[in-house]
Short mmCIF file of C-alpha atoms and ligand atoms in Angstrom, two decimals:
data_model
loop_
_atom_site.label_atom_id
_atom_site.label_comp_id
_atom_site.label_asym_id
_atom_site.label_seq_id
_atom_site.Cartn_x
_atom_site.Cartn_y
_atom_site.Cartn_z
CA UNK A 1 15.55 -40.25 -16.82
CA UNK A 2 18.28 -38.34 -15.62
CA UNK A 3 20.52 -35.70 -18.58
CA UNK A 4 23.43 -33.41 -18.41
CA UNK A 5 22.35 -29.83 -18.13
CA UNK A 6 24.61 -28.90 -21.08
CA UNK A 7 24.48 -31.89 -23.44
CA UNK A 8 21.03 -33.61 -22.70
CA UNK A 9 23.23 -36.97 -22.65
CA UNK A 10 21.09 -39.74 -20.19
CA UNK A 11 23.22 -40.05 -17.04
CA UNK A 12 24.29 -43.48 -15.51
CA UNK A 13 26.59 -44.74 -13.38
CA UNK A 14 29.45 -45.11 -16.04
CA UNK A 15 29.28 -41.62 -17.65
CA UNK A 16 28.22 -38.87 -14.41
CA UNK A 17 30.56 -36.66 -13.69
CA UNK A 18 31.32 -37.90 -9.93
CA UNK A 19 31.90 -34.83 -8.31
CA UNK A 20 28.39 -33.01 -10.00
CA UNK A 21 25.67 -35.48 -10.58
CA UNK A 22 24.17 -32.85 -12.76
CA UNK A 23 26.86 -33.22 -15.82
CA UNK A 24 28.29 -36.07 -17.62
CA UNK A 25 31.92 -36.36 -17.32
CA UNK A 26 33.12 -34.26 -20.65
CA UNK A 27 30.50 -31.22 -19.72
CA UNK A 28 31.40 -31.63 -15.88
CA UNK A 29 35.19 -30.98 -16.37
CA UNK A 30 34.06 -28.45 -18.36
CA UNK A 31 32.03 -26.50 -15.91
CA UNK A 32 34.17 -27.76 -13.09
CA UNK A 33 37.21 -25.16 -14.94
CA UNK A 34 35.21 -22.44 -15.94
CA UNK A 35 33.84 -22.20 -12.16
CA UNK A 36 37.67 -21.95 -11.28
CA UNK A 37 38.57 -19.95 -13.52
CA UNK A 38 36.04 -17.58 -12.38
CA UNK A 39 36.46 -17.60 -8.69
CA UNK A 40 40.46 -17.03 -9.92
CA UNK A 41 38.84 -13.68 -11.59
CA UNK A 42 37.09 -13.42 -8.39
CA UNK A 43 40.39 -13.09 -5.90
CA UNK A 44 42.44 -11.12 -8.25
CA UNK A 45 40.21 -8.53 -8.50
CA UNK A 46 39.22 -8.57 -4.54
CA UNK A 47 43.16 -7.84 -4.17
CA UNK A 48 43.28 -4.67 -6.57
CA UNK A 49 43.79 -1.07 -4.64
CA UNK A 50 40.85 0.85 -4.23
CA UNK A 51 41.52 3.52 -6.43
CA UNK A 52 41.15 1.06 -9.07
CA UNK A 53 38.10 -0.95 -7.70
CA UNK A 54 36.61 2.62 -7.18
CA UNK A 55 36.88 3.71 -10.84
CA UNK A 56 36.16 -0.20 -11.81
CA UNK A 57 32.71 0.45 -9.68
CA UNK A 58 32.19 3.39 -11.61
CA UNK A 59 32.60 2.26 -15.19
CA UNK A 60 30.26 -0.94 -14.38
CA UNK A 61 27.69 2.23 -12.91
CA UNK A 62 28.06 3.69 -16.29
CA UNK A 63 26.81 0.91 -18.27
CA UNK A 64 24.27 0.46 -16.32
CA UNK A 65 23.18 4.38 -17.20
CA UNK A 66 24.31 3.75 -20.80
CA UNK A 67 22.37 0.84 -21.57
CA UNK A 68 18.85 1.60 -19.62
CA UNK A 69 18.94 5.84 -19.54
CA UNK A 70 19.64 7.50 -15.62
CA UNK A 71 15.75 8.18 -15.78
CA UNK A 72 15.18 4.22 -15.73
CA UNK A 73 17.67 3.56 -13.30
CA UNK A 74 17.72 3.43 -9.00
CA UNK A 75 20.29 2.75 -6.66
CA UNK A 76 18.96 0.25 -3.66
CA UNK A 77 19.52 1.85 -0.75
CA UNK A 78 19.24 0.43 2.73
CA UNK A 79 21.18 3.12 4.72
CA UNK A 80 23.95 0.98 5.66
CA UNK A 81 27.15 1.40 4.96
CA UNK A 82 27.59 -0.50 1.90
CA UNK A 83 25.11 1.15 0.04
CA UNK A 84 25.75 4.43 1.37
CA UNK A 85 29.30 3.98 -0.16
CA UNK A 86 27.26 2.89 -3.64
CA UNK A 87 25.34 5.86 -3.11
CA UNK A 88 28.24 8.19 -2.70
CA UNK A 89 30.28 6.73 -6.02
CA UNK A 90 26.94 7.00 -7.69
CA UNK A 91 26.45 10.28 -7.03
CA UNK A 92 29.62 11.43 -7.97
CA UNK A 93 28.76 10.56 -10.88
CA UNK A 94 25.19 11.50 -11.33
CA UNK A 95 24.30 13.82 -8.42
CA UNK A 96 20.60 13.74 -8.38
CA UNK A 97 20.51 9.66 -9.47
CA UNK A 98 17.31 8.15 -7.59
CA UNK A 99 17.46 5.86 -4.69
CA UNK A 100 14.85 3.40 -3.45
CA UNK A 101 14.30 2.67 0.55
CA UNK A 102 12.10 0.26 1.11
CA UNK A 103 11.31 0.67 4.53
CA UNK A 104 10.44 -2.82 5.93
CA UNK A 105 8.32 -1.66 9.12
CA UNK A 106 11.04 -3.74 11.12
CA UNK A 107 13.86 -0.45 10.97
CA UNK A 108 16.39 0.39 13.26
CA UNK A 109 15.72 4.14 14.02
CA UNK A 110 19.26 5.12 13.61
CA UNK A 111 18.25 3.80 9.71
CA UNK A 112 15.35 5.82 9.56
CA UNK A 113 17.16 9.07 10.97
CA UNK A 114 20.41 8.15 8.64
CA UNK A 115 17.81 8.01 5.81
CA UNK A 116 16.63 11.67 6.87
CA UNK A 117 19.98 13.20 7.08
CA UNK A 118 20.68 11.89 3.81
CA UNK A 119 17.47 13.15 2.18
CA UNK A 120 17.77 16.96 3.66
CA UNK A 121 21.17 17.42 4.41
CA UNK A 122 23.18 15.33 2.19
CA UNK A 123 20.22 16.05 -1.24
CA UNK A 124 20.21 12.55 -2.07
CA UNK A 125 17.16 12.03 -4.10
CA UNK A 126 15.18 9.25 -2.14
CA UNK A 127 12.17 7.58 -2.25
CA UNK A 128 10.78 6.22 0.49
CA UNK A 129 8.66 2.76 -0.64
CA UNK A 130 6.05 1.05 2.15
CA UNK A 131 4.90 -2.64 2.07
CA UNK A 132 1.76 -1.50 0.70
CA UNK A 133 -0.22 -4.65 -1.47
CA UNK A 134 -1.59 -4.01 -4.73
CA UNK A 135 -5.06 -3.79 -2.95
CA UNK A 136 -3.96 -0.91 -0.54
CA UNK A 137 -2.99 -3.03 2.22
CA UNK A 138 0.01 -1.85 4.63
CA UNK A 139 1.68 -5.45 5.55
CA UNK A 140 3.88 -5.12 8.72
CA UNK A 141 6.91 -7.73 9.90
CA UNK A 142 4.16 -8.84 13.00
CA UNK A 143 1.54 -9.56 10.41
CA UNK A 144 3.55 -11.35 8.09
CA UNK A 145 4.84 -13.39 10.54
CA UNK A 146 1.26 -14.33 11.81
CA UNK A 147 0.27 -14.63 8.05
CA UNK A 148 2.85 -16.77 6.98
CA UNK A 149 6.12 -17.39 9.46
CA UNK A 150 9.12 -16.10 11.01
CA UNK A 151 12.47 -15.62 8.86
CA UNK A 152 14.85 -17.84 10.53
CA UNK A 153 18.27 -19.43 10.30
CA UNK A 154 18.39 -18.76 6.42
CA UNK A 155 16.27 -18.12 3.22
CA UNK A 156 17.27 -21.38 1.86
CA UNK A 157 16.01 -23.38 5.01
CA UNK A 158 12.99 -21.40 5.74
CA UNK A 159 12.09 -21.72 2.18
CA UNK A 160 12.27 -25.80 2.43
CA UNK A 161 10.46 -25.41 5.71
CA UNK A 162 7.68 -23.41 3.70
CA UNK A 163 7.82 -25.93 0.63
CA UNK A 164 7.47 -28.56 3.17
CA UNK A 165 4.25 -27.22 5.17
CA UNK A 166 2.34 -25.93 2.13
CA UNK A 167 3.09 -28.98 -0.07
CA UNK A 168 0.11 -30.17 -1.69
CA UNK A 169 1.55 -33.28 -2.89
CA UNK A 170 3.49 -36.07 -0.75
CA UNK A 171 5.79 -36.04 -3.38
CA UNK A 172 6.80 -32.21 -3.00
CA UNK A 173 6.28 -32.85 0.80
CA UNK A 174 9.04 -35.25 0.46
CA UNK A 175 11.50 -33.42 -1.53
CA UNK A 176 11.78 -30.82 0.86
CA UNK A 177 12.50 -33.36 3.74
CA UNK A 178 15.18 -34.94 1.42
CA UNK A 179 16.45 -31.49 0.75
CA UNK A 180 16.96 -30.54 4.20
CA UNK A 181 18.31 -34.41 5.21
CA UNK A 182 21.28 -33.68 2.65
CA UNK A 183 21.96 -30.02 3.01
CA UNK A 184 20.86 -28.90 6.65
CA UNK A 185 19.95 -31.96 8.63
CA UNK A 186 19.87 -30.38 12.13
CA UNK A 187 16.96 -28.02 11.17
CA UNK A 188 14.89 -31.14 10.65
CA UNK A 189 13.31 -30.81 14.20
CA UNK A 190 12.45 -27.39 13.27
CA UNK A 191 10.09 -28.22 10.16
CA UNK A 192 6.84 -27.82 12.33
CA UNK A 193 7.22 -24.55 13.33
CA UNK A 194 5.96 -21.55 11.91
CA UNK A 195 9.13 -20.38 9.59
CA UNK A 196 8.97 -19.31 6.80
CA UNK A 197 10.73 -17.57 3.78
CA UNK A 198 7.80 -14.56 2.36
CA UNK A 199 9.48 -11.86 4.36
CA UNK A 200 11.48 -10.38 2.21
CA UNK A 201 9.11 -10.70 -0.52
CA UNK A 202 6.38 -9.19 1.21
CA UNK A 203 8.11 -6.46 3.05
CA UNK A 204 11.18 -5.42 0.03
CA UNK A 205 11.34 -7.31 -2.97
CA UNK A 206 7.16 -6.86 -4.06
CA UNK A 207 7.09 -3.00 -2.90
CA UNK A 208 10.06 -2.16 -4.61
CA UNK A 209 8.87 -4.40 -7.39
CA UNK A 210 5.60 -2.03 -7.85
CA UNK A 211 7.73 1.30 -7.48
CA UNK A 212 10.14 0.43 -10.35
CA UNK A 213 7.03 -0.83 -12.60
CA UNK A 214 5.21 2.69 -11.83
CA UNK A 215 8.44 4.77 -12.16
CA UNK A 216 9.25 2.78 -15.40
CA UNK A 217 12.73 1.88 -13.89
CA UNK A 218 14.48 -0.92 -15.78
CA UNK A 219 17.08 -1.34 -13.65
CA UNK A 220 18.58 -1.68 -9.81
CA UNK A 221 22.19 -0.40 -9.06
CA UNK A 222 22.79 -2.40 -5.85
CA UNK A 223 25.70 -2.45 -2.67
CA UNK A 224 26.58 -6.49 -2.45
CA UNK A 225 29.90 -7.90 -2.26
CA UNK A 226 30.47 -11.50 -3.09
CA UNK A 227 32.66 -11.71 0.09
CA UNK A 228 29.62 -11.57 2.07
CA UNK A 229 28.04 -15.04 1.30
CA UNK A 230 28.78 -18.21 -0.27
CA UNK A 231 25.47 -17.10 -2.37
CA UNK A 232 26.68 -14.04 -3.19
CA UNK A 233 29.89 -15.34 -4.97
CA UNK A 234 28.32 -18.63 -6.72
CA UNK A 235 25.75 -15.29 -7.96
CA UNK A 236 29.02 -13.20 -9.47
CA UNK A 237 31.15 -16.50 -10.60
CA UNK A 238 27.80 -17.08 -12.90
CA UNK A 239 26.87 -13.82 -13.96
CA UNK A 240 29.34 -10.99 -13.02
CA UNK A 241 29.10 -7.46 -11.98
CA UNK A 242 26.37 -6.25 -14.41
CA UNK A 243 23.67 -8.57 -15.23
CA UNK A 244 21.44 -7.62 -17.91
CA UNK A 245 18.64 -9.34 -19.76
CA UNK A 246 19.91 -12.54 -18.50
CA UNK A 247 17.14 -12.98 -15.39
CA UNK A 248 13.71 -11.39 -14.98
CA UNK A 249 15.61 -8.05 -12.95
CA UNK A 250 18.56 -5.70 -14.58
CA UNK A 251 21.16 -5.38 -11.70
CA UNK A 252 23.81 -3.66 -11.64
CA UNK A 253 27.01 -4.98 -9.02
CA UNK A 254 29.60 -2.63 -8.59
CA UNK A 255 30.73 -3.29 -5.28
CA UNK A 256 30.80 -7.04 -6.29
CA UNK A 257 34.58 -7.30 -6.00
CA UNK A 258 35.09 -5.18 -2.62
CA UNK A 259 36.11 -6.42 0.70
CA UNK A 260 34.53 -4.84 3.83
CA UNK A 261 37.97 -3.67 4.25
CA UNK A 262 37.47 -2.03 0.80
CA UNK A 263 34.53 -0.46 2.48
CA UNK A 264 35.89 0.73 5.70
CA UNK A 265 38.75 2.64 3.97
CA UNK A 266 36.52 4.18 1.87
CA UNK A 267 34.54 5.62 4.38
CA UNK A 268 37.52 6.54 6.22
CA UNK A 269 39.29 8.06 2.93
CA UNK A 270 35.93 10.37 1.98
CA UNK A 271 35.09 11.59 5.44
CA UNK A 272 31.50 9.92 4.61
CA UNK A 273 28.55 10.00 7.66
CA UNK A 274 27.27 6.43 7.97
CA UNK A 275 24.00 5.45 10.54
CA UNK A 276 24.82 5.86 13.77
CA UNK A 277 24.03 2.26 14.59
CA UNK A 278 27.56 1.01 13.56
CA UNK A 279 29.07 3.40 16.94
CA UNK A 280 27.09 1.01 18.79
CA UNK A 281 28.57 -2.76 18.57
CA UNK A 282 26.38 -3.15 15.40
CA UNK A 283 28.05 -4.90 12.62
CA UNK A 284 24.79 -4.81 10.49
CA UNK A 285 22.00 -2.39 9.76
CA UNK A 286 19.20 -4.79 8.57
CA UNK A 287 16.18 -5.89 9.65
CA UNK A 288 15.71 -5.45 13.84
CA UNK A 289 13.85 -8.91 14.07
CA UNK A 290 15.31 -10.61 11.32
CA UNK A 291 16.15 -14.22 12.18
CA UNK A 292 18.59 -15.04 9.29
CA UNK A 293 21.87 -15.29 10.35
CA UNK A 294 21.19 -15.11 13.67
CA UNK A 295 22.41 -18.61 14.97
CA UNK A 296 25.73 -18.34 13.42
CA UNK A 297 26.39 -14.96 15.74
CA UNK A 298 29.37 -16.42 17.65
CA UNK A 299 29.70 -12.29 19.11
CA UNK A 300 29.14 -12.62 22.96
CA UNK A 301 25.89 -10.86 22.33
CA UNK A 302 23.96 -11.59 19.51
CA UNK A 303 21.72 -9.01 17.44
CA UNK A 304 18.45 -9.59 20.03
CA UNK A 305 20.83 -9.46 22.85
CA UNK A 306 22.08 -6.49 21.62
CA UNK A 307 19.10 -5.09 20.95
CA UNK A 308 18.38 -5.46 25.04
CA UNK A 309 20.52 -3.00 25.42
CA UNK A 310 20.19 -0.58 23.08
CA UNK A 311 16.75 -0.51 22.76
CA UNK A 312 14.86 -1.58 25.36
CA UNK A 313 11.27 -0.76 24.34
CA UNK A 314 11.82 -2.64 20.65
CA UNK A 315 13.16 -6.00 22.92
CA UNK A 316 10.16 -5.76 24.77
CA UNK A 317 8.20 -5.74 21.65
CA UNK A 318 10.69 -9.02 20.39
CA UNK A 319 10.06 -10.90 23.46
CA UNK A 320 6.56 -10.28 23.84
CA UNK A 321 5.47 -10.97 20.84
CA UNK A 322 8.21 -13.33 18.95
CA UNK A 323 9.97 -15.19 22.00
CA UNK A 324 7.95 -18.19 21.84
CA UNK A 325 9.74 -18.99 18.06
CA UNK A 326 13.03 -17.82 19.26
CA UNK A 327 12.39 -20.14 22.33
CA UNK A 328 11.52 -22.91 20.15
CA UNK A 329 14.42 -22.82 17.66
CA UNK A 330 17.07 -22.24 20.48
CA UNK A 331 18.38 -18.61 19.80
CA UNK A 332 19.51 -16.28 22.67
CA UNK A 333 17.52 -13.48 23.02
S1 SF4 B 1 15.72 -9.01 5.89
FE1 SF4 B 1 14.59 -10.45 7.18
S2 SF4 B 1 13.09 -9.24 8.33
FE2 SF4 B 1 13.88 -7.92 6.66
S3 SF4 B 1 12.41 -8.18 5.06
FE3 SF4 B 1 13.98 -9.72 4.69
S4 SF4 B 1 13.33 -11.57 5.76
FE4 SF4 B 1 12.08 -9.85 6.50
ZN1 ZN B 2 27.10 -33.37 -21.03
#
């Protein structure tokens, strides 16, 4: 039997709300003008100046510190530019505040060097965290892949192409196919190969996971902007900037509400030293192998393609050892 989420009502025919088989009609308009409402929020505050988004950024930074203590507390760092922007409002306000790296074993090495610089030049307090398993084990990107699959097109499809091949029960096994047929039909001749979704897990989320638990940090202060995904702003238009005892992680947004524009003039404004990588074409510093994302590049050269020719040895390393999946699922390389 089918309910609505909100009111437990049984759904049929006569009483769904068309437009979100998940409510009945009362609780759908409902919903259906509170998500406007928010993504109204949403666009007036991406169109404030950025004097007023930065001291916005900093009051939501300040709860965080209020509510958890700055020794319980970490900003996310990834040494790109969005987070080096967090990083520099953050420290502003509390100079020594920690930052975690978790260094995925698939870098750039303008990251790594930015990530030096800002440790002994700049005296930002960072940690550096490895994939390191709870039994001592150092996973890399290779052996994840081998273990488990590569990260391609997006977490949502690899992780339907995972449910799918690890299924234990024709009905799951079906669920995922039905998934896919209504939300990303022309990955269905992809479900055979070996993609999958545990990356990030493996290689960020669980190591920096483990850090926080042994540094008793309660909460992550971290550089997103809803702009940047259609994920990203669903995540703000349901729970905001600052998110606290609402999921199983404290985060802390502040950027939420900036444009990359936002971020560009910022760096511009403060004089601040981002990676390298950007003077290169790069419009990204994350993962060097990562596959999410990648067939969407419209750029003339996507990121492998790129990577040809900026870094020869790690291509050869891409092709050798990874071209067979990026042959497979049709991405230039
Ligand atoms: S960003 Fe991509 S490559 Fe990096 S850890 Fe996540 S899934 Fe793996
Ligand atoms: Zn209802």
């Amino acid at each position: 039997m089918n309910t609505c989420r909100d009111c437990g009502l049984e759904l049929r025919e006569i009483n769904v709300f068309p437009f979100d088989h998940r409510y009945c009609i009362p609780c759908g308009i409902k919903h259906h003008d509170f998500i406007q409402g928010r993504k109204n929020k949403l666009k007036l505050l991406q169109i404030l100046p950025l004097d007023i988004k930065v001291r916005l950024s900093s009051q939501l930074i300040k709860e965080a510190i209020d509510e958890f203590g700055i020794d319980h507390v970490y900003v996310s760092y990834s040494g790109g530019k969005d987070s080096t922007v967090l990083s520099h409002i953050a420290k502003q306000l509390y100079p020594n505040i920690l930052h975690l790296f978790a260094n995925t074993t698939n870098e750039y090495s303008e990251t790594l060097q930015h990530i030096k610089w800002e440790k002994s030049n700049n005296k930002t307090n960072i940690i550096t965290v490895f994939p390191i398993d709870s039994k001592g084990n150092l996973w890399t990107f290779k052996k994840v892949v081998d273990y488990y699959g590569f990260p391609m097109f997006s977490k949502r499809i690899s992780n339907a192409i995972r449910t799918y091949q690890h299924a234990e029960t024709q009905f799951t096994k079906q669920n995922s196919i039905s998934y896919l047929q209504r939300n990303f039909k022309k990955y269905l001749p992809y479900i055979d190969l070996p993609i999958s979704d545990k990356c990030c897990d493996k290689l960020k989320k669980e190591p920096l996971k483990r850090k926080a638990k042994e540094l008793n940090l309660n909460c992550s202060i971290i550089g997103i902007l809803a702009s940047e995904s259609y994920q990203r702003e669903q995540e703000w238009v349901n729970y905001g900037c600052n998110v606290f005892f609402i999921k199983s992680d404290n985060q802390c947004r502040p950027l939420s509400f900036w444009t990359e524009h936002d971020i560009l003039a910022y760096i511009e404004k403060n004089n601040i030293k981002i990676s390298s990588l950007y003077s290169k074409g790069y419009k990204r510093n994350g993962c060097m192998y990562c596959g999410f994302g990648v067939h969407l590049e419209k750029d003339a050269q996507n990121r492998y393609e790129k990577l040809r020719n900026t870094h020869p040895d790690k291509y050869d390393y891409l092709a050798f050892n990874f071209g067979y999946i990026l042959c497979e699922c049709n991405i230039r390389f």
